[in-house]
């Protein structure tokens, strides 16, 4: 079974940077897309960023120009580089791999808190 393990969350000051990683514990032989979501208390989950199998990316308007999404297929890992962080970015961040022919895989989520 393939499981996703997220890491990199924590406390960071406003204006700081943080990188989240999402690694698959098992091998994935099919092509896959990577997506990052976040959910703050009292708010709905939103798509933050995604990168497809061909390298195409998209971002939520609220993070454009500040966040970067990438992937390493050999390491079966997705990344979310977050720069110029704001308090509004505080949320639980979750990653998802959309594996063609298999379905979606989800991580448990990691807390990101932006505060002084």
XYZ file of N, CA, C and O in Angstrom:
464
model
N 0.835 -1.186 0.000
C 0.000 0.000 0.000
C 0.876 1.244 0.000
O 1.921 1.275 0.642
N 0.424 2.248 -0.703
C 1.140 3.511 -0.780
C 0.521 4.489 0.213
O -0.696 4.685 0.236
N 1.367 5.102 1.017
C 0.931 6.122 1.957
C 1.755 7.387 1.745
O 2.910 7.322 1.335
N 1.154 8.527 2.034
C 1.835 9.800 1.912
C 2.207 10.314 3.289
O 1.379 10.298 4.208
N 3.435 10.767 3.431
C 3.929 11.299 4.686
C 4.363 12.737 4.472
O 5.254 13.002 3.662
N 3.747 13.656 5.197
C 4.049 15.077 5.071
C 5.011 15.511 6.164
O 4.979 15.001 7.289
N 5.831 16.477 5.836
C 6.771 17.022 6.797
C 7.082 18.467 6.444
O 6.825 18.914 5.331
N 7.648 19.186 7.398
C 8.071 20.551 7.155
C 7.206 21.614 7.792
O 7.558 22.801 7.762
N 6.079 21.225 8.357
C 5.216 22.196 8.996
C 5.809 22.695 10.297
O 6.747 22.120 10.836
N 5.248 23.779 10.804
C 5.724 24.335 12.048
C 5.371 25.796 12.183
O 4.492 26.309 11.492
N 6.072 26.458 13.083
C 5.855 27.874 13.359
C 6.890 28.712 12.625
O 8.086 28.425 12.681
N 6.422 29.744 11.952
C 7.313 30.634 11.221
C 6.817 32.073 11.376
O 5.617 32.316 11.506
N 7.734 33.012 11.377
C 7.374 34.418 11.502
C 6.831 34.967 10.190
O 7.176 34.476 9.114
N 5.976 35.974 10.264
C 5.502 36.615 9.038
C 6.666 37.079 8.177
O 7.640 37.627 8.682
N 6.548 36.845 6.882
C 7.615 37.190 5.965
C 8.637 36.097 5.777
O 9.488 36.186 4.878
N 8.555 35.075 6.590
C 9.485 33.966 6.505
C 9.102 32.954 5.449
O 8.114 33.122 4.729
N 9.888 31.900 5.377
C 9.679 30.855 4.383
C 9.623 29.490 5.042
O 10.179 29.270 6.118
N 8.967 28.582 4.361
C 8.824 27.220 4.850
C 8.611 26.307 3.659
O 7.925 26.689 2.701
N 9.187 25.125 3.715
C 9.017 24.153 2.651
C 8.359 22.890 3.190
O 8.827 22.309 4.166
N 7.296 22.489 2.559
C 6.601 21.267 2.919
C 6.965 20.163 1.939
O 7.117 20.411 0.741
N 7.093 18.953 2.453
C 7.392 17.799 1.621
C 6.305 16.755 1.796
O 5.735 16.611 2.868
N 6.053 16.029 0.744
C 5.056 14.967 0.756
C 5.646 13.781 0.022
O 5.776 13.807 -1.206
N 6.005 12.751 0.766
C 6.686 11.595 0.194
C 5.824 10.348 0.266
O 5.181 10.079 1.279
N 5.841 9.585 -0.798
C 5.125 8.319 -0.843
C 5.982 7.230 -0.216
O 7.162 7.091 -0.540
N 5.378 6.462 0.683
C 6.117 5.407 1.369
C 6.325 4.172 0.506
O 7.188 3.354 0.785
N 5.527 4.038 -0.519
C 5.642 2.914 -1.427
C 5.856 3.389 -2.849
O 5.722 4.576 -3.144
N 6.201 2.470 -3.703
C 6.459 2.817 -5.091
C 5.172 3.112 -5.842
O 4.157 2.454 -5.638
N 5.250 4.110 -6.690
C 4.153 4.465 -7.573
C 4.646 4.290 -9.000
O 5.548 5.010 -9.439
N 4.075 3.351 -9.697
C 4.519 3.063 -11.059
C 3.754 3.862 -12.098
O 4.231 4.033 -13.220
N 2.570 4.332 -11.735
C 1.763 5.114 -12.649
C 2.118 6.593 -12.543
O 2.668 7.053 -11.543
N 1.798 7.334 -13.575
C 2.013 8.773 -13.531
C 1.022 9.389 -12.547
O -0.043 8.835 -12.293
N 1.399 10.520 -11.993
C 0.553 11.119 -10.972
C 0.671 12.636 -10.966
O 1.677 13.204 -11.387
N -0.380 13.263 -10.464
C -0.397 14.697 -10.229
C -0.268 14.939 -8.731
O -0.632 14.095 -7.922
N 0.243 16.099 -8.363
C 0.395 16.461 -6.959
C -0.386 17.730 -6.677
O -0.282 18.702 -7.429
N -1.145 17.722 -5.607
C -1.912 18.894 -5.214
C -1.744 19.163 -3.729
O -1.590 18.236 -2.934
N -1.759 20.424 -3.376
C -1.688 20.852 -1.988
C -2.950 21.615 -1.620
O -3.382 22.510 -2.357
N -3.521 21.265 -0.492
C -4.712 21.916 0.028
C -4.417 22.467 1.411
O -3.463 22.068 2.072
N -5.254 23.381 1.854
C -5.148 23.866 3.216
C -6.534 24.159 3.763
O -7.461 24.450 3.016
N -6.650 24.069 5.074
C -7.907 24.354 5.733
C -7.642 25.013 7.074
O -6.932 24.465 7.911
N -8.204 26.178 7.253
C -8.115 26.899 8.509
C -9.395 26.671 9.299
O -10.445 26.371 8.725
N -9.339 26.806 10.632
C -10.538 26.612 11.451
C -11.691 27.494 10.990
O -11.518 28.691 10.770
N -12.854 26.895 10.823
C -14.025 27.641 10.413
C -14.105 27.942 8.931
O -15.040 28.623 8.491
N -13.151 27.460 8.165
C -13.136 27.710 6.731
C -13.125 26.398 5.962
O -12.726 25.359 6.479
N -13.566 26.470 4.725
C -13.549 25.299 3.868
C -12.145 25.034 3.345
O -11.324 25.945 3.231
N -11.901 23.780 3.031
C -10.630 23.412 2.446
C -10.507 24.030 1.063
O -11.470 24.044 0.294
N -9.339 24.538 0.751
C -9.111 25.147 -0.540
C -7.865 24.581 -1.203
O -6.916 24.181 -0.531
N -7.893 24.568 -2.505
C -6.731 24.149 -3.274
C -5.719 25.282 -3.275
O -6.039 26.408 -3.659
N -4.508 24.981 -2.852
C -3.453 25.981 -2.773
C -2.612 25.987 -4.039
O -2.355 27.037 -4.636
N -2.158 24.816 -4.443
C -1.292 24.696 -5.605
C -1.310 23.271 -6.106
O -1.601 22.337 -5.364
N -0.992 23.108 -7.372
C -0.944 21.777 -7.960
C 0.062 21.746 -9.097
O 0.331 22.770 -9.731
N 0.610 20.576 -9.338
C 1.510 20.364 -10.460
C 1.137 19.041 -11.097
O 1.019 18.024 -10.418
N 0.924 19.063 -12.405
C 0.517 17.839 -13.070
C 1.726 17.037 -13.538
O 2.874 17.440 -13.362
N 1.440 15.890 -14.138
C 2.510 14.991 -14.545
C 3.437 15.596 -15.586
O 4.588 15.176 -15.710
N 2.938 16.567 -16.338
C 3.745 17.223 -17.355
C 4.487 18.447 -16.865
O 5.196 19.090 -17.640
N 4.332 18.780 -15.587
C 5.022 19.923 -15.021
C 4.218 21.203 -14.984
O 4.687 22.225 -14.478
N 3.013 21.168 -15.518
C 2.164 22.339 -15.474
C 1.695 22.627 -14.059
O 1.429 21.713 -13.287
N 1.596 23.892 -13.708
C 1.228 24.272 -12.345
C 0.065 25.251 -12.332
O -0.213 25.936 -13.319
N -0.604 25.305 -11.197
C -1.603 26.328 -10.961
C -1.622 26.654 -9.481
O -1.274 25.814 -8.649
N -2.027 27.870 -9.157
C -2.007 28.353 -7.792
C -3.275 29.121 -7.470
O -3.883 29.736 -8.345
N -3.637 29.095 -6.207
C -4.706 29.957 -5.745
C -4.249 31.406 -5.852
O -3.064 31.707 -5.678
N -5.173 32.298 -6.142
C -4.814 33.705 -6.292
C -4.131 34.261 -5.045
O -3.250 35.119 -5.143
N -4.514 33.761 -3.893
C -3.982 34.275 -2.643
C -2.505 33.953 -2.424
O -1.856 34.579 -1.584
N -1.976 32.988 -3.173
C -0.583 32.590 -2.974
C 0.285 32.793 -4.203
O 1.499 32.540 -4.149
N -0.291 33.253 -5.293
C 0.480 33.469 -6.517
C 1.621 34.451 -6.271
O 1.444 35.485 -5.646
N 2.776 34.080 -6.769
C 3.955 34.913 -6.592
C 4.694 34.656 -5.306
O 5.815 35.153 -5.126
N 4.101 33.901 -4.394
C 4.730 33.621 -3.110
C 5.055 32.142 -2.922
O 6.040 31.799 -2.275
N 4.221 31.280 -3.472
C 4.403 29.839 -3.318
C 4.896 29.214 -4.617
O 4.571 29.685 -5.712
N 5.658 28.143 -4.480
C 6.134 27.374 -5.617
C 5.878 25.899 -5.354
O 6.122 25.413 -4.253
N 5.377 25.206 -6.350
C 5.121 23.777 -6.216
C 6.048 23.021 -7.161
O 6.295 23.464 -8.290
N 6.574 21.906 -6.699
C 7.488 21.117 -7.512
C 7.352 19.643 -7.161
O 6.605 19.274 -6.247
N 8.094 18.833 -7.888
C 8.018 17.394 -7.666
C 9.319 16.721 -8.041
O 10.101 17.230 -8.844
N 9.554 15.554 -7.472
C 10.696 14.723 -7.796
C 10.148 13.314 -7.970
O 9.895 12.616 -6.992
N 9.965 12.922 -9.200
C 9.360 11.623 -9.479
C 10.211 10.461 -8.972
O 9.680 9.454 -8.504
N 11.523 10.592 -9.090
C 12.414 9.533 -8.641
C 12.289 9.306 -7.140
O 12.370 8.170 -6.663
N 12.108 10.390 -6.391
C 11.961 10.293 -4.945
C 10.509 10.135 -4.521
O 10.225 10.005 -3.327
N 9.614 10.159 -5.491
C 8.178 10.052 -5.220
C 7.753 11.098 -4.190
O 7.056 10.787 -3.212
N 8.174 12.305 -4.418
C 7.958 13.375 -3.459
C 7.462 14.649 -4.125
O 7.935 15.023 -5.196
N 6.523 15.301 -3.477
C 6.048 16.601 -3.905
C 6.480 17.640 -2.897
O 6.677 17.337 -1.716
N 6.636 18.879 -3.346
C 7.104 19.953 -2.484
C 6.231 21.190 -2.648
O 5.697 21.465 -3.721
N 6.119 21.930 -1.571
C 5.466 23.228 -1.598
C 6.379 24.211 -0.895
O 6.562 24.140 0.318
N 6.977 25.112 -1.668
C 7.845 26.146 -1.124
C 7.000 27.381 -0.870
O 6.404 27.924 -1.793
N 6.968 27.814 0.371
C 6.152 28.951 0.768
C 7.054 30.102 1.197
O 7.848 29.960 2.125
N 6.925 31.215 0.518
C 7.717 32.403 0.811
C 6.808 33.566 1.190
O 5.614 33.560 0.900
N 7.397 34.569 1.817
C 6.656 35.764 2.220
C 5.369 35.395 2.941
O 4.289 35.909 2.639
N 5.490 34.512 3.890
C 4.317 33.993 4.583
C 3.593 35.069 5.381
O 4.211 35.964 5.964
N 2.282 34.955 5.389
C 1.409 35.867 6.102
C 0.614 35.095 7.144
O 0.478 33.876 7.059
N 0.065 35.815 8.101
C -0.753 35.166 9.117
C -1.953 34.458 8.489
O -2.416 33.439 9.013
N -2.427 34.982 7.379
C -3.553 34.382 6.679
C -3.240 33.007 6.098
O -4.146 32.267 5.720
N -1.959 32.672 6.023
C -1.557 31.371 5.504
C -1.635 30.279 6.566
O -1.422 29.105 6.257
N -1.903 30.657 7.796
C -1.999 29.683 8.883
C -3.135 28.705 8.608
O -4.279 29.100 8.418
N -2.805 27.427 8.589
C -3.787 26.394 8.289
C -3.133 25.029 8.393
O -1.920 24.913 8.566
N -3.955 24.004 8.284
C -3.451 22.649 8.141
C -3.307 22.381 6.651
O -4.270 22.499 5.895
N -2.109 22.026 6.244
C -1.826 21.776 4.843
C -1.780 20.278 4.579
O -1.138 19.526 5.321
N -2.454 19.852 3.531
C -2.504 18.449 3.161
C -2.081 18.274 1.715
O -2.394 19.104 0.870
N -1.391 17.191 1.442
C -0.994 16.900 0.077
C -1.823 15.745 -0.460
O -2.351 14.930 0.290
N -1.908 15.690 -1.768
C -2.638 14.626 -2.425
C -1.935 14.249 -3.718
O -1.518 15.119 -4.473
N -1.792 12.957 -3.938
C -1.308 12.440 -5.206
C -2.498 11.866 -5.948
O -3.213 11.022 -5.412
N -2.696 12.330 -7.152
C -3.732 11.759 -8.008
C -3.056 10.803 -8.971
O -2.428 11.220 -9.935
N -3.163 9.518 -8.662
C -2.479 8.486 -9.436
C -3.420 7.978 -10.517
O -4.496 7.454 -10.222
N -2.979 8.131 -11.755
C -3.812 7.708 -12.872
C -4.052 6.204 -12.825
O -3.113 5.415 -12.706
N -5.308 5.836 -12.893
C -5.668 4.429 -12.870
C -5.818 3.852 -11.484
O -6.216 2.688 -11.342
N -5.505 4.616 -10.452
C -5.602 4.135 -9.077
C -6.548 4.976 -8.243
O -7.394 4.450 -7.525
N -6.397 6.282 -8.304
C -7.213 7.177 -7.513
C -6.350 8.154 -6.746
O -5.175 8.346 -7.061
N -6.933 8.764 -5.735
C -6.224 9.768 -4.962
C -5.676 9.210 -3.658
O -6.271 8.333 -3.035
N -4.528 9.724 -3.263
C -3.894 9.403 -1.998
C -3.744 10.694 -1.204
O -3.423 11.738 -1.772
N -3.950 10.616 0.095
C -3.908 11.805 0.943
C -2.960 11.635 2.111
O -2.852 10.550 2.692
N -2.297 12.717 2.455
C -1.495 12.735 3.656
C -2.362 13.108 4.846
O -3.523 13.491 4.694
N -1.808 13.017 6.045
C -2.553 13.314 7.261
C -2.693 14.810 7.519
O -3.561 15.227 8.280
N -1.859 15.602 6.899
C -1.892 17.033 7.098
C -0.818 17.478 8.070
O -0.453 16.747 8.989
N -0.322 18.673 7.863
C 0.686 19.240 8.744
C 0.331 20.689 9.050
O -0.094 21.436 8.167
N 0.493 21.076 10.305
C 0.110 22.417 10.741
C 1.178 23.432 10.375
O 2.365 23.239 10.657
N 0.743 24.514 9.762
C 1.607 25.653 9.480
C 1.034 26.856 10.213
O -0.118 27.233 9.982
N 1.824 27.432 11.087
C 1.385 28.595 11.854
C 2.322 29.758 11.584
O 3.531 29.651 11.794
N 1.765 30.850 11.117
C 2.541 32.052 10.823
C 2.197 33.090 11.874
O 1.082 33.618 11.899
N 3.139 33.365 12.736
C 2.892 34.281 13.845
C 4.200 34.831 14.374
O 5.247 34.192 14.279
N 4.124 36.029 14.942
C 5.284 36.635 15.580
C 5.469 36.120 16.988
O 6.503 36.303 17.598
